[in-house]
Tab-separated table of C-alpha atoms in Angstrom:
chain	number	residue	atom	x	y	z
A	27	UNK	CA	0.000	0.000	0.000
A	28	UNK	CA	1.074	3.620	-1.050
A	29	UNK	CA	1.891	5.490	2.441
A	30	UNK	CA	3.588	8.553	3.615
A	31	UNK	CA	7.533	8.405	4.771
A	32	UNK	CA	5.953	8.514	8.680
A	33	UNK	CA	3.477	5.655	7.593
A	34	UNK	CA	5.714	3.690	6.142
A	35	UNK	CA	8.551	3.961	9.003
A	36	UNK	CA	5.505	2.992	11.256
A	37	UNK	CA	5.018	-0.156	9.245
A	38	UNK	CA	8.543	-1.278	9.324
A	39	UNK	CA	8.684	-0.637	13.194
A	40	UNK	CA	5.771	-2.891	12.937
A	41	UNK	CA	7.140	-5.441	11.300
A	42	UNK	CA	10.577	-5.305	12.359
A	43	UNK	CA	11.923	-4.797	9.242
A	44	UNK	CA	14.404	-1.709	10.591
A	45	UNK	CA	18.080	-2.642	10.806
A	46	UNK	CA	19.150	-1.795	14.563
A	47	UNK	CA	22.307	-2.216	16.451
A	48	UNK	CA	24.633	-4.397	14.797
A	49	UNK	CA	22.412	-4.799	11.509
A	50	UNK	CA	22.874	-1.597	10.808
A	51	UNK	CA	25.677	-0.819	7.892
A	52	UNK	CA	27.163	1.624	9.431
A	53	UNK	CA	27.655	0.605	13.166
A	54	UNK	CA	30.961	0.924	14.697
A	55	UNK	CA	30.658	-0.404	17.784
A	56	UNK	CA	28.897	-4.085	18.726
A	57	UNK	CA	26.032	-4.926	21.740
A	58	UNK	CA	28.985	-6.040	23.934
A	59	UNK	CA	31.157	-2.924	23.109
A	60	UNK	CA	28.028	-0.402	24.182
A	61	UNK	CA	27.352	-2.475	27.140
A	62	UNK	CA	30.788	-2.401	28.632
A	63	UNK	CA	30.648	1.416	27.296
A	64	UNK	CA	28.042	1.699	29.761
A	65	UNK	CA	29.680	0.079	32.247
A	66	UNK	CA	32.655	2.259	31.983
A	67	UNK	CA	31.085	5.471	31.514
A	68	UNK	CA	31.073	5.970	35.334
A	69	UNK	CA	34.606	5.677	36.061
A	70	UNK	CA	36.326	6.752	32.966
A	71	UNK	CA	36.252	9.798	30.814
A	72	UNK	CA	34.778	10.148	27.977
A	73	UNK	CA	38.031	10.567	26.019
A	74	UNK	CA	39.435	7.683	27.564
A	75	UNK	CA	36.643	5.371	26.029
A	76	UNK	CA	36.739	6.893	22.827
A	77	UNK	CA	40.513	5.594	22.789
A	78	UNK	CA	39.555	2.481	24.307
A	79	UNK	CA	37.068	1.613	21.590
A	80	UNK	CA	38.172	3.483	18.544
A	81	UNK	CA	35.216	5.703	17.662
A	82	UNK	CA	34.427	9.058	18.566
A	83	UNK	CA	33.700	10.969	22.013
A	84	UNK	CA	30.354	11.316	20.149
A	85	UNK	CA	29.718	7.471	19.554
A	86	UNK	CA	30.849	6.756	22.941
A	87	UNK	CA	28.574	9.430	24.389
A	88	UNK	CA	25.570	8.551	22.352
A	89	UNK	CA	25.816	4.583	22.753
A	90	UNK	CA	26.521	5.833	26.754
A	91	UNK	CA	23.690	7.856	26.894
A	92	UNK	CA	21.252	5.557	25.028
A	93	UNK	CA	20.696	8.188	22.787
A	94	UNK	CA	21.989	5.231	20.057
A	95	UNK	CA	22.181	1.517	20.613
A	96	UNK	CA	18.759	1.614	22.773
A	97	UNK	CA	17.862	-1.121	21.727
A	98	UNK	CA	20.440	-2.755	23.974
A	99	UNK	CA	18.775	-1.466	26.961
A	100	UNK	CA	15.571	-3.506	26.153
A	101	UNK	CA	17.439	-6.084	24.466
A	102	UNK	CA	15.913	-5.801	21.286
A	103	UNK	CA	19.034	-5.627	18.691
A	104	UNK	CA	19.149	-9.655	19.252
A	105	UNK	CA	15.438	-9.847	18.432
A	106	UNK	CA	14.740	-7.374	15.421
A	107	UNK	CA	15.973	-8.772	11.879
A	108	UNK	CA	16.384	-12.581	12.516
């Protein structure tokens, strides 16, 4: 069916059909990395992860924050795209 950009981002949340996490193309990091990001986050710096893991102070504060990688907080990135 013929929808609108919103409709049709509704219907692949729907379905699952969204690549999140790891199934993304682009992702840099991995469900482990952001989890032991998170871990970290409270005793290191910032800078210090982005060395750590390779990416940015942005990546690291986003996948921190939950901002990206959410998913791994409700343990969906497993679950979506099988």
């Amino acid at each position: 069916k013929w929808g609108t950009k919103l409709e049709n981002t509704n219907d692949k949340r729907l379905h699952g059909t969204i690549p999140t996490g790891e199934k993304t193309k682009s992702h840099k990091l991995t469900e482990n990395k952001v989890i032991e990001i998170r871990k970290l986050y409270k005793t290191k710096t910032i800078r210090e992860l982005s060395k750590m893991f390779g990416v940015s102070h942005t990546n690291i504060r986003k996948a921190a924050l939950g901002i990206k990688w959410s998913c791994v907080k409700e343990g969906l990135c497993s679950i979506v795209q099988k």
